[in-house]
Each structure stands twice: as C-alpha cells, then as structure tokens.
PDB file of C-alpha atoms in Angstrom:
ATOM      1  CA  MET A   1      35.859  46.274 175.969  1.00  0.00           C
ATOM      2  CA  THR A   2      32.551  45.486 174.414  1.00  0.00           C
ATOM      3  CA  ARG A   3      31.405  41.912 174.166  1.00  0.00           C
ATOM      4  CA  LEU A   4      31.734  42.311 170.387  1.00  0.00           C
ATOM      5  CA  HIS A   5      35.497  42.748 170.827  1.00  0.00           C
ATOM      6  CA  ALA A   6      35.910  39.733 173.115  1.00  0.00           C
ATOM      7  CA  GLY A   7      37.172  37.560 170.266  1.00  0.00           C
ATOM      8  CA  ASN A   8      39.835  40.098 169.292  1.00  0.00           C
ATOM      9  CA  LEU A   9      42.099  39.597 172.293  1.00  0.00           C
ATOM     10  CA  PRO A  10      45.789  39.393 171.381  1.00  0.00           C
ATOM     11  CA  THR A  11      47.384  35.958 171.638  1.00  0.00           C
ATOM     12  CA  GLU A  12      50.929  37.044 172.509  1.00  0.00           C
ATOM     13  CA  ALA A  13      52.696  35.452 175.456  1.00  0.00           C
ATOM     14  CA  PRO A  14      52.114  37.222 178.771  1.00  0.00           C
ATOM     15  CA  GLY A  15      54.759  39.465 180.278  1.00  0.00           C
ATOM     16  CA  PRO A  16      56.880  38.199 183.155  1.00  0.00           C
ATOM     17  CA  GLY A  17      54.705  37.194 186.093  1.00  0.00           C
ATOM     18  CA  MET A  18      51.427  37.968 184.348  1.00  0.00           C
ATOM     19  CA  PRO A  19      48.802  35.277 183.803  1.00  0.00           C
ATOM     20  CA  ASP A  20      47.548  34.902 180.217  1.00  0.00           C
ATOM     21  CA  PRO A  21      44.129  36.540 180.851  1.00  0.00           C
ATOM     22  CA  VAL A  22      45.768  39.560 182.519  1.00  0.00           C
ATOM     23  CA  ARG A  23      48.241  40.037 179.676  1.00  0.00           C
ATOM     24  CA  ALA A  24      45.479  39.588 177.111  1.00  0.00           C
ATOM     25  CA  MET A  25      43.233  42.161 178.830  1.00  0.00           C
ATOM     26  CA  LEU A  26      46.053  44.716 179.114  1.00  0.00           C
ATOM     27  CA  ASP A  27      46.996  44.233 175.455  1.00  0.00           C
ATOM     28  CA  SER A  28      43.362  44.533 174.402  1.00  0.00           C
ATOM     29  CA  MET A  29      42.798  47.701 176.438  1.00  0.00           C
ATOM     30  CA  ALA A  30      45.908  49.289 174.938  1.00  0.00           C
ATOM     31  CA  LEU A  31      44.235  49.070 171.521  1.00  0.00           C
ATOM     32  CA  TRP A  32      40.976  50.774 172.553  1.00  0.00           C
ATOM     33  CA  THR A  33      40.084  54.196 171.247  1.00  0.00           C
ATOM     34  CA  GLY A  34      37.262  56.234 172.714  1.00  0.00           C
ATOM     35  CA  ALA A  35      34.380  55.131 174.872  1.00  0.00           C
ATOM     36  CA  PRO A  36      31.742  52.651 173.729  1.00  0.00           C
ATOM     37  CA  GLU A  37      28.332  54.054 172.818  1.00  0.00           C
ATOM     38  CA  ASP A  38      26.728  51.892 175.509  1.00  0.00           C
ATOM     39  CA  GLU A  39      29.017  51.760 178.542  1.00  0.00           C
ATOM     40  CA  ALA A  40      26.910  48.934 180.026  1.00  0.00           C
ATOM     41  CA  GLN A  41      28.309  46.714 177.261  1.00  0.00           C
ATOM     42  CA  CYS A  42      31.859  47.337 178.485  1.00  0.00           C
ATOM     43  CA  PRO A  43      32.495  45.031 181.468  1.00  0.00           C
ATOM     44  CA  VAL A  44      35.685  46.832 182.412  1.00  0.00           C
ATOM     45  CA  ARG A  45      34.128  50.286 182.658  1.00  0.00           C
ATOM     46  CA  ASP A  46      30.892  48.985 184.151  1.00  0.00           C
ATOM     47  CA  VAL A  47      32.593  47.108 186.998  1.00  0.00           C
ATOM     48  CA  LEU A  48      35.540  49.434 187.575  1.00  0.00           C
ATOM     49  CA  ASP A  49      33.219  52.417 187.970  1.00  0.00           C
ATOM     50  CA  ARG A  50      31.890  50.756 191.124  1.00  0.00           C
ATOM     51  CA  VAL A  51      35.155  49.304 192.421  1.00  0.00           C
ATOM     52  CA  GLY A  52      36.950  52.592 191.821  1.00  0.00           C
ATOM     53  CA  GLN A  53      34.608  54.568 194.031  1.00  0.00           C
ATOM     54  CA  LYS A  54      36.130  56.008 197.182  1.00  0.00           C
ATOM     55  CA  TRP A  55      34.357  53.824 199.745  1.00  0.00           C
ATOM     56  CA  THR A  56      33.766  50.531 197.922  1.00  0.00           C
ATOM     57  CA  LEU A  57      37.071  48.817 198.705  1.00  0.00           C
ATOM     58  CA  LEU A  58      37.027  49.890 202.333  1.00  0.00           C
ATOM     59  CA  ILE A  59      33.519  48.487 202.800  1.00  0.00           C
ATOM     60  CA  LEU A  60      34.265  45.203 201.029  1.00  0.00           C
ATOM     61  CA  VAL A  61      37.425  44.720 203.107  1.00  0.00           C
ATOM     62  CA  ALA A  62      35.549  45.593 206.302  1.00  0.00           C
ATOM     63  CA  LEU A  63      32.969  42.874 205.538  1.00  0.00           C
ATOM     64  CA  GLU A  64      35.621  40.228 204.797  1.00  0.00           C
ATOM     65  CA  PRO A  65      35.944  38.675 208.257  1.00  0.00           C
ATOM     66  CA  ALA A  66      32.232  38.573 209.108  1.00  0.00           C
ATOM     67  CA  PRO A  67      28.863  40.254 208.498  1.00  0.00           C
ATOM     68  CA  LYS A  68      28.410  43.614 210.196  1.00  0.00           C
ATOM     69  CA  ARG A  69      25.653  45.957 211.212  1.00  0.00           C
ATOM     70  CA  PHE A  70      25.462  49.436 209.706  1.00  0.00           C
ATOM     71  CA  SER A  71      26.883  51.151 212.802  1.00  0.00           C
ATOM     72  CA  GLN A  72      29.787  48.680 212.973  1.00  0.00           C
ATOM     73  CA  LEU A  73      30.654  49.414 209.345  1.00  0.00           C
ATOM     74  CA  GLN A  74      30.448  53.147 209.910  1.00  0.00           C
ATOM     75  CA  ARG A  75      32.791  52.941 212.915  1.00  0.00           C
ATOM     76  CA  GLN A  76      35.271  50.698 211.090  1.00  0.00           C
ATOM     77  CA  VAL A  77      35.414  52.770 207.895  1.00  0.00           C
ATOM     78  CA  GLY A  78      35.636  55.921 209.963  1.00  0.00           C
ATOM     79  CA  ASP A  79      35.085  59.152 208.082  1.00  0.00           C
ATOM     80  CA  ILE A  80      32.130  58.062 205.931  1.00  0.00           C
ATOM     81  CA  SER A  81      28.784  59.797 206.410  1.00  0.00           C
ATOM     82  CA  LYS A  82      25.612  57.791 207.079  1.00  0.00           C
ATOM     83  CA  ARG A  83      24.209  58.963 203.758  1.00  0.00           C
ATOM     84  CA  MET A  84      27.281  57.870 201.782  1.00  0.00           C
ATOM     85  CA  LEU A  85      27.490  54.521 203.589  1.00  0.00           C
ATOM     86  CA  THR A  86      23.810  53.878 202.843  1.00  0.00           C
ATOM     87  CA  GLN A  87      24.246  54.843 199.191  1.00  0.00           C
ATOM     88  CA  THR A  88      27.375  52.715 198.723  1.00  0.00           C
ATOM     89  CA  LEU A  89      25.850  49.679 200.464  1.00  0.00           C
ATOM     90  CA  ARG A  90      22.766  49.937 198.236  1.00  0.00           C
ATOM     91  CA  GLN A  91      24.951  50.080 195.116  1.00  0.00           C
ATOM     92  CA  LEU A  92      26.983  47.086 196.288  1.00  0.00           C
ATOM     93  CA  GLU A  93      23.779  45.198 197.040  1.00  0.00           C
ATOM     94  CA  ARG A  94      22.418  46.079 193.591  1.00  0.00           C
ATOM     95  CA  ASP A  95      25.639  44.780 192.006  1.00  0.00           C
ATOM     96  CA  GLY A  96      25.341  41.530 193.964  1.00  0.00           C
ATOM     97  CA  LEU A  97      28.527  42.059 195.989  1.00  0.00           C
ATOM     98  CA  VAL A  98      26.809  42.585 199.349  1.00  0.00           C
ATOM     99  CA  SER A  99      23.670  41.095 200.875  1.00  0.00           C
ATOM    100  CA  ARG A 100      21.383  42.818 203.350  1.00  0.00           C
ATOM    101  CA  GLN A 101      19.457  40.889 205.983  1.00  0.00           C
ATOM    102  CA  VAL A 102      16.797  42.499 208.155  1.00  0.00           C
ATOM    103  CA  PHE A 103      16.094  40.920 211.541  1.00  0.00           C
ATOM    104  CA  PRO A 104      12.575  41.319 212.997  1.00  0.00           C
ATOM    105  CA  THR A 105      13.592  43.040 216.213  1.00  0.00           C
ATOM    106  CA  LYS A 106      12.390  46.309 217.719  1.00  0.00           C
ATOM    107  CA  PRO A 107      13.857  48.415 216.256  1.00  0.00           C
ATOM    108  CA  PRO A 108      14.707  46.256 213.253  1.00  0.00           C
ATOM    109  CA  SER A 109      18.387  45.434 212.943  1.00  0.00           C
ATOM    110  CA  VAL A 110      20.102  45.072 209.597  1.00  0.00           C
ATOM    111  CA  GLU A 111      23.243  43.105 208.837  1.00  0.00           C
ATOM    112  CA  TYR A 112      25.423  43.341 205.744  1.00  0.00           C
ATOM    113  CA  ALA A 113      27.575  40.510 204.414  1.00  0.00           C
ATOM    114  CA  LEU A 114      29.674  39.710 201.378  1.00  0.00           C
ATOM    115  CA  THR A 115      28.003  37.486 198.816  1.00  0.00           C
ATOM    116  CA  ASP A 116      29.948  34.784 196.995  1.00  0.00           C
ATOM    117  CA  LEU A 117      30.442  37.292 194.182  1.00  0.00           C
ATOM    118  CA  GLY A 118      31.718  39.913 196.637  1.00  0.00           C
ATOM    119  CA  ARG A 119      34.036  37.383 198.244  1.00  0.00           C
ATOM    120  CA  SER A 120      35.423  36.488 194.793  1.00  0.00           C
ATOM    121  CA  ALA A 121      36.558  40.116 194.429  1.00  0.00           C
ATOM    122  CA  LEU A 122      38.755  39.920 197.532  1.00  0.00           C
ATOM    123  CA  ALA A 123      41.745  38.248 195.835  1.00  0.00           C
ATOM    124  CA  PRO A 124      42.284  41.014 193.243  1.00  0.00           C
ATOM    125  CA  ILE A 125      41.428  43.653 195.844  1.00  0.00           C
ATOM    126  CA  GLY A 126      43.965  42.116 198.209  1.00  0.00           C
ATOM    127  CA  ALA A 127      46.599  42.149 195.465  1.00  0.00           C
ATOM    128  CA  LEU A 128      45.900  45.846 194.850  1.00  0.00           C
ATOM    129  CA  LEU A 129      46.142  46.581 198.589  1.00  0.00           C
ATOM    130  CA  VAL A 130      49.488  44.759 198.825  1.00  0.00           C
ATOM    131  CA  TRP A 131      50.767  46.694 195.807  1.00  0.00           C
ATOM    132  CA  ALA A 132      49.585  50.014 197.281  1.00  0.00           C
ATOM    133  CA  ASP A 133      51.179  49.244 200.626  1.00  0.00           C
ATOM    134  CA  SER A 134      54.517  48.205 199.146  1.00  0.00           C
ATOM    135  CA  HIS A 135      54.699  51.216 196.805  1.00  0.00           C
ATOM    136  CA  HIS A 136      53.170  53.873 199.074  1.00  0.00           C
ATOM    137  CA  ASP A 137      56.500  55.448 200.067  1.00  0.00           C
ATOM    138  CA  ALA A 138      57.670  55.646 196.437  1.00  0.00           C
ATOM    139  CA  ILE A 139      54.384  57.234 195.342  1.00  0.00           C
ATOM    140  CA  ARG A 140      54.525  59.800 198.143  1.00  0.00           C
ATOM    141  CA  ALA A 141      58.143  60.614 197.239  1.00  0.00           C
ATOM    142  CA  SER A 142      57.169  61.054 193.574  1.00  0.00           C
ATOM    143  CA  ARG A 143      54.343  63.386 194.570  1.00  0.00           C
ATOM    144  CA  ALA A 144      56.674  65.463 196.738  1.00  0.00           C
ATOM    145  CA  ALA A 145      59.242  65.705 193.911  1.00  0.00           C
ATOM    146  CA  PHE A 146      56.556  66.671 191.395  1.00  0.00           C
ATOM    147  CA  ASP A 147      55.078  69.292 193.738  1.00  0.00           C
ATOM    148  CA  ALA A 148      58.546  70.727 194.400  1.00  0.00           C
ATOM    149  CA  GLU A 149      59.160  71.086 190.645  1.00  0.00           C
ATOM    150  CA  GLU A 150      55.789  72.794 190.210  1.00  0.00           C
ATOM    151  CA  VAL A 151      56.686  75.417 192.834  1.00  0.00           C
ATOM    152  CA  ALA A 152      60.170  76.048 191.401  1.00  0.00           C
TER     153      ALA A 152
END
C-alpha cells in the first residue's frame, strides 16, 4: 500500500478475533491491483521482503534471549553459510532491527543484538511461529495429498 492510499482503508468491522488495524490492512490489500511504481513507497512490500527472507526470522528469534557473537549465531541457526549470515546480519542492521557492537580485543570480537525496533517485531513473529507450529501437520498432509494427485 502506498502512503497515498493510507486514507482509503475500509472502515468495516473486523472479522472474528481480528483487531481493527489487521482487518483494515487485509481489506485494503484485497483491493490492490498490480505493484506500485516505487516499491519503497509500499511499507508492506518493503518490510515483508526482508522478513520473508529465509534466514531473517531464525536470526531474529536466535537473538531474542540475549546478544550473540557471529559464531554463536551460526551454530544456533545451523545450516547457514558464513557469507549468508554476514549478508543477512548487514541487511538487518541496515533496517535497524539488529545492532552490531565491536569490542577492541585481539582479534576484535563482534556481538549482535536486537534493537528496540527488532524486539518490537517479536510479537507478530511469535504469532506466526505459533500458527506454523499448530498447523504444520495439516500443511504437510495437504502437500502429501496434492503430490499424490499430481502423480496419479
């Protein structure tokens, strides 16, 4: 949604269990056609491009309890390469979700932590993780049924 469309949000009552801003955003997105000329003007696309990347959620969740060094993050996330971890951390730092602190030791040690902005993303991320966990079996069953139909 571009900032120009911000005043055009529907005013209908939210669906069951949905807060007003969530219902309004879903209704607004349902009316969109095509991509904006300048994607930077669309907060949804701009932010979700980062959050939707493969490693972003795992890194943000890994930093939730406490700051971590690069090697700690790499061990916790598991199958991420050093190059991809570096790239993702830099993007998260650029977006203001993660901070990087260098300590003057030999060799220098670096610690990554969630910023206040990054910490504010944990509630919706947590809700998504709970949803994924509670629906994982149903999604896997749907995939298996779909794949079986494709073969038949």
